[in-house]
Structures are given as C-alpha cells and as structure tokens.
mmCIF file of C-alpha atoms in Angstrom:
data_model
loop_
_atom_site.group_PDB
_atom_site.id
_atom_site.type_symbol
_atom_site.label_atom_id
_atom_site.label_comp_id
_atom_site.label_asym_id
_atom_site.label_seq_id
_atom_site.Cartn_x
_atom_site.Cartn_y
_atom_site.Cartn_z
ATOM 1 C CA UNK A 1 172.238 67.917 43.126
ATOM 2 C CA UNK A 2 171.496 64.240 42.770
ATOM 3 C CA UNK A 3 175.519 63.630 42.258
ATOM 4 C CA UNK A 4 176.516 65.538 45.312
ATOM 5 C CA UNK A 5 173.676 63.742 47.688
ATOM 6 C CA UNK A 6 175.193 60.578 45.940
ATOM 7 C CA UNK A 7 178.630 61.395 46.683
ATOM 8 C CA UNK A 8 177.531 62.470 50.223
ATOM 9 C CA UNK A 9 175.681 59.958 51.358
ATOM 10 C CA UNK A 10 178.112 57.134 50.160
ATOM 11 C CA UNK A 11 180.919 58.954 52.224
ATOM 12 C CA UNK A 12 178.837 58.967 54.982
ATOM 13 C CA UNK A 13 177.741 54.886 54.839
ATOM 14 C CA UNK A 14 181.748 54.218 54.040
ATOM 15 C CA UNK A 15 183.927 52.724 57.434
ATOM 16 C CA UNK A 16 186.722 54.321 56.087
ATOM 17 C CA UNK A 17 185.434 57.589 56.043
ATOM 18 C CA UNK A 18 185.075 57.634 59.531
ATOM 19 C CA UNK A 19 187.939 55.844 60.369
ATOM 20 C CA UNK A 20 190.338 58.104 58.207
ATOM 21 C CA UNK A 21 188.626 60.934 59.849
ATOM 22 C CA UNK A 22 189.766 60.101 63.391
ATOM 23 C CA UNK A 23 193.420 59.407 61.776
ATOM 24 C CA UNK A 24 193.719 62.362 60.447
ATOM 25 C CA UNK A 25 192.152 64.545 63.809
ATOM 26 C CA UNK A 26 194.863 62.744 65.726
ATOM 27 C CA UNK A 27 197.910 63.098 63.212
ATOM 28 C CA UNK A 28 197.024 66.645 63.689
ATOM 29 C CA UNK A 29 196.445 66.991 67.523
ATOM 30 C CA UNK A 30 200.101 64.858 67.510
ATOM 31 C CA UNK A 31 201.488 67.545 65.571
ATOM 32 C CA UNK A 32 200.272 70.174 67.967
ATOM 33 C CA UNK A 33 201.525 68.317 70.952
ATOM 34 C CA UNK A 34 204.557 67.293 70.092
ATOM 35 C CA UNK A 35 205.622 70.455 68.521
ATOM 36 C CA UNK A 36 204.067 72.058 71.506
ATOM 37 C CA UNK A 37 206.253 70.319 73.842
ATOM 38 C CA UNK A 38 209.093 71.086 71.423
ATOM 39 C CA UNK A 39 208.187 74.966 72.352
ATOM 40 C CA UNK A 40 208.358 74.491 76.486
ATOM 41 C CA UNK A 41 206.838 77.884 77.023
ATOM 42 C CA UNK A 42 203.580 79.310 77.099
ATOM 43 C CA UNK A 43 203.729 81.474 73.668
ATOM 44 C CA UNK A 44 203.825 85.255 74.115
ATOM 45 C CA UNK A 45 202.055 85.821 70.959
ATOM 46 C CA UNK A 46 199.401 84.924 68.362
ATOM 47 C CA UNK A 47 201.453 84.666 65.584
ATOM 48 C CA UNK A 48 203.527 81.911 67.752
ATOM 49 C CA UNK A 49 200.255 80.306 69.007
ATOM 50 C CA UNK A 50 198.632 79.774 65.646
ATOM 51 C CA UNK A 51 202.265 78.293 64.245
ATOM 52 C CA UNK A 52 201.835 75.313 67.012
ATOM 53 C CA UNK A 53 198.341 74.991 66.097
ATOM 54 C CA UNK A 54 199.098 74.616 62.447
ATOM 55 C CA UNK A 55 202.726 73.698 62.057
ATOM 56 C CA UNK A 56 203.517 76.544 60.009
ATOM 57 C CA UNK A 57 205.580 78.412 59.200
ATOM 58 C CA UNK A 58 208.260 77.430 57.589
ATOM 59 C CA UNK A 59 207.208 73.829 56.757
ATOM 60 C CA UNK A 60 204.045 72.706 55.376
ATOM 61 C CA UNK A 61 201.311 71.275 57.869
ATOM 62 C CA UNK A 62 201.527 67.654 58.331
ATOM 63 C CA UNK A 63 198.235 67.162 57.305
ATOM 64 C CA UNK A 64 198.414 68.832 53.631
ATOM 65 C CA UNK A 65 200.469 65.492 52.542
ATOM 66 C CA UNK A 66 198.399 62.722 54.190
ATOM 67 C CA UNK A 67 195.270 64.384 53.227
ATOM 68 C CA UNK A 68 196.292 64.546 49.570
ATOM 69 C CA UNK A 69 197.462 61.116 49.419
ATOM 70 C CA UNK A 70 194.157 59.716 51.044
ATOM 71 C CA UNK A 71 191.990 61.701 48.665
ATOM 72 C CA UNK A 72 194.208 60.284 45.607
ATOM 73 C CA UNK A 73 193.971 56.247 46.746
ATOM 74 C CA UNK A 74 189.976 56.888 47.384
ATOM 75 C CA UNK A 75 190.176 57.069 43.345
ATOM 76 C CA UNK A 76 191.723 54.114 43.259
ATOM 77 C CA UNK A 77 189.663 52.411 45.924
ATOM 78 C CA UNK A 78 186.482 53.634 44.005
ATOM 79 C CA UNK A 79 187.580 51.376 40.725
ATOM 80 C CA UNK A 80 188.363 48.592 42.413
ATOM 81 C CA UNK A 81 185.148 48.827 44.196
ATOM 82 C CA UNK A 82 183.152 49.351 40.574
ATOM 83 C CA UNK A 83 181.676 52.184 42.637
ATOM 84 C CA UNK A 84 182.433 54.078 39.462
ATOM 85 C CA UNK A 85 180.959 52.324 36.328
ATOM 86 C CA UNK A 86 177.544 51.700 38.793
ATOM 87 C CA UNK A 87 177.849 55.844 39.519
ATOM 88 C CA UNK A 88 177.586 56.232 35.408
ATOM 89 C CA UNK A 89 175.310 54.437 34.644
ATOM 90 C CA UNK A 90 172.744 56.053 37.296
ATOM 91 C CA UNK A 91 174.331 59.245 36.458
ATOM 92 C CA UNK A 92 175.484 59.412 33.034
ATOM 93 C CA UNK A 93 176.658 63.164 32.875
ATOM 94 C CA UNK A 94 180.312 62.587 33.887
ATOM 95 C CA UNK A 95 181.155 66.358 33.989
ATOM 96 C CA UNK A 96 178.227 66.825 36.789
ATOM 97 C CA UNK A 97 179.713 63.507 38.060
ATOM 98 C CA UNK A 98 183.110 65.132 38.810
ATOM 99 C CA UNK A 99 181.940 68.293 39.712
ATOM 100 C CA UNK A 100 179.645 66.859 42.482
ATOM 101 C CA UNK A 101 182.805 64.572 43.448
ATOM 102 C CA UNK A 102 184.665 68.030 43.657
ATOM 103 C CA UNK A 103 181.894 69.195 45.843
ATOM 104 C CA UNK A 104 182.023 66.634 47.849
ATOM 105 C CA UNK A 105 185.574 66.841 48.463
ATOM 106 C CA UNK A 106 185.695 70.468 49.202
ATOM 107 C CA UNK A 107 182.954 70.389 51.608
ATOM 108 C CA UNK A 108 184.826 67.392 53.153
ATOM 109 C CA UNK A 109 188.067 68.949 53.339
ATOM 110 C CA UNK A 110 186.660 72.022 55.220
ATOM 111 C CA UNK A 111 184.505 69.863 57.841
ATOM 112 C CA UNK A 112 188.424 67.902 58.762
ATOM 113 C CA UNK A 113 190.568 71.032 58.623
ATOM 114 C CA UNK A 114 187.749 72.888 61.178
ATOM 115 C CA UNK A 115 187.778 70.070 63.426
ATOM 116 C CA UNK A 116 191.608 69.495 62.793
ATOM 117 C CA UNK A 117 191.528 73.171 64.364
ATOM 118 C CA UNK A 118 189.651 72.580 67.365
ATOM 119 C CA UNK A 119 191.508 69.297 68.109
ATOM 120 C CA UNK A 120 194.560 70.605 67.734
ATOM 121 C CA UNK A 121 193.457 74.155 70.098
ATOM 122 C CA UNK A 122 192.318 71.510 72.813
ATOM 123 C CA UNK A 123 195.710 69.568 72.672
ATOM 124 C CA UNK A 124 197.387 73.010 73.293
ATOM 125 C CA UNK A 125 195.252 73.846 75.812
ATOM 126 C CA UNK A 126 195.695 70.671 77.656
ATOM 127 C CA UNK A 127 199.630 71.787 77.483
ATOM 128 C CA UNK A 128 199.243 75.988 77.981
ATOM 129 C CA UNK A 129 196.570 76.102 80.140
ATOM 130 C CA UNK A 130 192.986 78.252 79.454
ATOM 131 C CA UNK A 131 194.311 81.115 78.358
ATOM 132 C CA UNK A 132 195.813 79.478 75.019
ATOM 133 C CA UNK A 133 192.770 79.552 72.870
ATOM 134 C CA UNK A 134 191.691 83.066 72.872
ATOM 135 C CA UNK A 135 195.563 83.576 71.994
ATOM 136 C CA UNK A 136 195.279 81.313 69.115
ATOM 137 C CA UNK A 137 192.111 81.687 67.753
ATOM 138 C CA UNK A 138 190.964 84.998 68.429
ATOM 139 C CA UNK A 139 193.951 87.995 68.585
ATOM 140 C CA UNK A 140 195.302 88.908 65.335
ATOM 141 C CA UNK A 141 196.773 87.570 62.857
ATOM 142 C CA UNK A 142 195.499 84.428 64.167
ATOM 143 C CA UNK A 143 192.477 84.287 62.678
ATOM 144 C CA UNK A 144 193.634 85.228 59.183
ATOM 145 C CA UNK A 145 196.475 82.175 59.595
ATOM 146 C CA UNK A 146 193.757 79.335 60.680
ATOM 147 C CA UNK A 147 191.390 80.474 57.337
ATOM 148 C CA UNK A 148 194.280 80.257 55.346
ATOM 149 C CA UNK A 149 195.120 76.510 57.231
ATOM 150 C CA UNK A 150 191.556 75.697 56.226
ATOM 151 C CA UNK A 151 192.030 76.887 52.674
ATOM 152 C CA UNK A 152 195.522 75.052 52.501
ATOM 153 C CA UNK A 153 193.837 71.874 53.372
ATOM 154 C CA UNK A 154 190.832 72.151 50.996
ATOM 155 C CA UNK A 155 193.237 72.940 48.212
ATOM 156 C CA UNK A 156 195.069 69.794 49.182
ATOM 157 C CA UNK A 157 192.036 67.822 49.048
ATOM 158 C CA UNK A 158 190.999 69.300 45.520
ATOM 159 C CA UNK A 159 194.708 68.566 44.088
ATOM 160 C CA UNK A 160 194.558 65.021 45.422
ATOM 161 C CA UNK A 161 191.573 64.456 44.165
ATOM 162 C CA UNK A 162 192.717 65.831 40.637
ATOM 163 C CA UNK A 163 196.247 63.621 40.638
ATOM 164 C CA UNK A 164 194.143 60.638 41.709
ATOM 165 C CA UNK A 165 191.064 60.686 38.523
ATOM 166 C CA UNK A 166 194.566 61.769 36.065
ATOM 167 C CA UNK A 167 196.521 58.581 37.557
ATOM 168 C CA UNK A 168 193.299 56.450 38.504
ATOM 169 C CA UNK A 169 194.490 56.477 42.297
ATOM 170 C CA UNK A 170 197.641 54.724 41.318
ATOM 171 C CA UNK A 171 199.359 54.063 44.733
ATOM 172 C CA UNK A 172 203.183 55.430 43.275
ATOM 173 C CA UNK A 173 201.894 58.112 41.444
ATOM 174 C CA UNK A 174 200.013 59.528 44.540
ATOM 175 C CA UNK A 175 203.101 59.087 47.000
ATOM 176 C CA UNK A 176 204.833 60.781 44.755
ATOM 177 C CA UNK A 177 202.281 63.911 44.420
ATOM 178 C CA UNK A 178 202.397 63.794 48.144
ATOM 179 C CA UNK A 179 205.982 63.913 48.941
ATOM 180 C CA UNK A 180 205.842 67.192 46.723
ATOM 181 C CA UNK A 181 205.073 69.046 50.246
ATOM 182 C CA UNK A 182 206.267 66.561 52.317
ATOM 183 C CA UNK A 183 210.341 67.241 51.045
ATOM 184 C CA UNK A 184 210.635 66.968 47.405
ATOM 185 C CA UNK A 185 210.223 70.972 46.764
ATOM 186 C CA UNK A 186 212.941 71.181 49.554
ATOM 187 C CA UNK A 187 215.292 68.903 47.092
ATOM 188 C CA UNK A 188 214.096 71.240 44.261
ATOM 189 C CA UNK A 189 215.035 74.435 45.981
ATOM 190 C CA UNK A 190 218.422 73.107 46.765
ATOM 191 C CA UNK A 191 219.173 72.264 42.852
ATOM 192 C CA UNK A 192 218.084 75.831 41.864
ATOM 193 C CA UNK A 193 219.804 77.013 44.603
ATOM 194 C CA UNK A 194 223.134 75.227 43.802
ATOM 195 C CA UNK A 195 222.680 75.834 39.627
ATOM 196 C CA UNK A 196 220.814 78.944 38.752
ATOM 197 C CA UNK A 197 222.339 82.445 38.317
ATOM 198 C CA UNK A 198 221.320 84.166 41.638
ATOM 199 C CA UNK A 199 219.381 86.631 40.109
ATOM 200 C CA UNK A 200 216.940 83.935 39.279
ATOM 201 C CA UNK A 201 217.010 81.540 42.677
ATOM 202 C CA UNK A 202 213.869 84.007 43.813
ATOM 203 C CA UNK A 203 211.657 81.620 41.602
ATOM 204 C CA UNK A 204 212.061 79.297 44.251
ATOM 205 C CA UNK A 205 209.271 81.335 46.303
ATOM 206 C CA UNK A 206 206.286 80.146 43.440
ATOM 207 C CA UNK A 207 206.840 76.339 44.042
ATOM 208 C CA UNK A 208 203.250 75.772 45.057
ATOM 209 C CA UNK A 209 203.778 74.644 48.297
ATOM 210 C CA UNK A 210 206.272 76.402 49.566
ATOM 211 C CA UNK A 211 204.339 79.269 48.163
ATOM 212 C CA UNK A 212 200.618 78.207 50.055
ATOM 213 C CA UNK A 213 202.820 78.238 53.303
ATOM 214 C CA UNK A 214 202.744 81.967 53.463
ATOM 215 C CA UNK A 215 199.424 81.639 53.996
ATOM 216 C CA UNK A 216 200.480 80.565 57.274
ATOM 217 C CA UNK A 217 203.071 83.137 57.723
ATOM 218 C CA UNK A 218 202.451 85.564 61.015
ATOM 219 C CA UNK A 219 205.293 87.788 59.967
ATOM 220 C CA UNK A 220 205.710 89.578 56.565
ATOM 221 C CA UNK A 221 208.662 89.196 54.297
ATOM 222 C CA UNK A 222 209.059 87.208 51.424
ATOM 223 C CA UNK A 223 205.326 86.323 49.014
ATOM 224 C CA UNK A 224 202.612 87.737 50.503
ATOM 225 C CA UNK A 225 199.833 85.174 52.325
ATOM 226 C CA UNK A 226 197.263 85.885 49.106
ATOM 227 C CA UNK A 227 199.978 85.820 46.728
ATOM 228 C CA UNK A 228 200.803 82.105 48.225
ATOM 229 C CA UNK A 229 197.807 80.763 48.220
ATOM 230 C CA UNK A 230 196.580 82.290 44.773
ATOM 231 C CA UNK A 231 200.162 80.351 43.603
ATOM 232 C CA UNK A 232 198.556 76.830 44.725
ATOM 233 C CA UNK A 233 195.216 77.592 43.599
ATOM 234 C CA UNK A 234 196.558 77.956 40.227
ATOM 235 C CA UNK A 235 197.832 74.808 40.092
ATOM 236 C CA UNK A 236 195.345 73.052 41.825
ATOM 237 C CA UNK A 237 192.820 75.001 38.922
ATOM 238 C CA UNK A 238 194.915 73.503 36.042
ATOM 239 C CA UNK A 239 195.014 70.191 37.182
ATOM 240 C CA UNK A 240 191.554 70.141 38.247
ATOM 241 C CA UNK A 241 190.792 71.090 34.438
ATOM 242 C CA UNK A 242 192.823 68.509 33.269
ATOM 243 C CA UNK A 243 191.222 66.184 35.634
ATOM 244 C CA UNK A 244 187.932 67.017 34.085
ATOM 245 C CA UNK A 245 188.407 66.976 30.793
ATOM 246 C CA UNK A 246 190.581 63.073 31.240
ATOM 247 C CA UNK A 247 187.203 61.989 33.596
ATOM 248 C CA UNK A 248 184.052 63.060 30.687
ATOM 249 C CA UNK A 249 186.363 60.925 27.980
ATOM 250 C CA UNK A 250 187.814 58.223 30.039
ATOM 251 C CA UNK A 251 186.408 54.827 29.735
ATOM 252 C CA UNK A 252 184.805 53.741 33.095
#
C-alpha cells in the first residue's frame, strides 16, 4: 500500500500529469467532433452513436496509441528524473514496486478513458442535440461497447507501461509499440493477405489490436467482443510478466 500511495501521490504533485490529462480529454472530444461532423446526421441507432463516441469500429480509438506511447516515455522520464533509484531505496521490494506502478496505471487509465467518455458524449451532444446521450450511453449495445472502450484503454495503459520498464522508455522503441495500432498491423494484414495460403489469412483476426477492436464492434460477425479483448489481454499479460521479471533484476 505504501508503493501505490507513493505512486499516487507523485502523479498527482507532477505538471505533466495534469497537463497530459487535458491533451488527451481533447484528442478525444476532437475525435468525436470531427468524426461527428464526418457523419452529418443525427444517428438512428446506438450501435452508430457509441462508434462516434469511441471511433470504433473498424479502426482502433485514437486514444489507445497516444495513451500507450505517453505511459512508455513516463519510464523514461522517471530515469532521467532518478525518481527511480530514490523509489528503491525507500522501497526496496521491486516486485511490490512494479505492481503498485501497475496499480497506479490501471486506476489511471480508467479515471481518463471515463472522462474521455463524458467529454467526448458532451462534444456529440453539442453537435446532435439532447437526445444524443441517452442514445449513446444508455440503449443497448451501447453500454457493453463504452466498458469495452474503457477496458481497451486500460489495457493500453498496462502494455505501455510494460514496453516502456522492457525498453527503459526509449523514445524509438515506444513509437514503434505505438504505431502497432496506429497502422503497422494494417501493413501486417496486407503481407499475410498478399503471401499466405487463404485458408490461413483468418489469423489475421488475433493481431491484438485489431482483435481488442471487436470489443467495440455493435454488430456481430467476425471474433467475438470477449474473444477480442481476451486476445489483447494475453499479450498485454505476457509482456507485463516479462516486464516484471526484467524490473526485480534490473539495475536501477
């Protein structure tokens, strides 16, 4: 408990938090506007609402990328800072060290993808009229597709987090991990597509973010939203293991 009020309260006293906070609420409302504007009529269903609230489906939210790169350079900012080394030696149990920095992360994740919600419902509003949010938020299956938004974005958070202690934040390394979602799975599909027997261009589908998109999915076909999401959360488990075990031996 000591690590997580740590990790909590040094968030908290950091500019940047708050600062990346508001960047990433308005990337998100953006999102919803412009892609609302895209739409130019009021949408007749929830499925359709929640997809301008989110950006999905179809493409990953623009906030899964940015969010995993800014979790990924915090590593690096926290070396630079010595944050780190001064952490260890209050706290010398490195495993409850990254577990309360995992913690931390998740609970942050979920506190910017709820308000990334709201924001983006008010935007819409501004654009639909009053009627939007009970179409968004509250017929089905939107509710189901903005708890699987919120999931996608904690996962996110949890991954970057995991790329950035395995590369120690370093800046290519994390662009990299976050043009995964952003288009490089796109450039992947297309290979497979273009050299693998057909009977095996399905595997396409378990790429883990083109996967976790189904969980934004209002229509059925293809992976199922579970399926999708339990494909990312695999990898993000793996990593996050990996992460771990590279943290407790790593020299501060």
């Amino acid at each position: 408990m000591s690590a997580i009020r740590y990790e909590l309260v040094r968030a908290r006293s950091l500019r940047t938090t708050w600062w990346g906070l508001l960047g990433l609420l308005a990337l998100a409302a953006g999102a919803t506007w412009v892609a609302a504007r895209q739409a130019g009529a009021v949408p007749i269903g929830s499925a359709e609402a929640a997809r301008l609230v989110t950006a999905g489906p179809g493409r990953t939210p623009v906030l899964i990328p940015v969010i995993m790169l800014a979790t990924a350079l915090a590593c690096a900012r926290e070396q630079r800072r010595d944050a780190l080394p001064t952490l260890l030696l209050a706290l010398p149990r490195r495993g409850r060290v990254y577990l309360a920095k995992l913690v931390g992360t998740a609970l942050a994740a979920v506190v910017v993808a709820v308000l990334a919600v709201a924001a983006s419902v008010g935007t819409a509003r501004a654009v639909f009229g009053p009627t939007f949010p009970d179409t968004a938020a509250i017929e089905a299956p939107a509710p189901r597709i903005l708890a699987g938004f919120v999931a996608y974005v904690l996962l996110a958070a949890v991954l970057g987090l995991a790329i950035g202690t395995l590369s120690r934040g370093a800046p290519l390394i994390a662009i990299a991990a976050a043009a995964l979602p952003a288009g490089a799975e796109r450039l992947i599909a297309a290979a497979v597509s273009a050299g693998v027997p057909p009977a095996h261009r399905d595997l396409v589908r378990y790429l883990p973010f083109r996967a976790a998109d189904r969980m934004l999915a209002g229509t059925d076909g293809g992976l199922s939203p579970m399926v999708g999401g339990s494909v990312l959360a695999a990898t993000t488990l793996v990593l996050t293991v990996l992460a771990l075990i590279t943290f407790t031996r790593r020299r501060a």
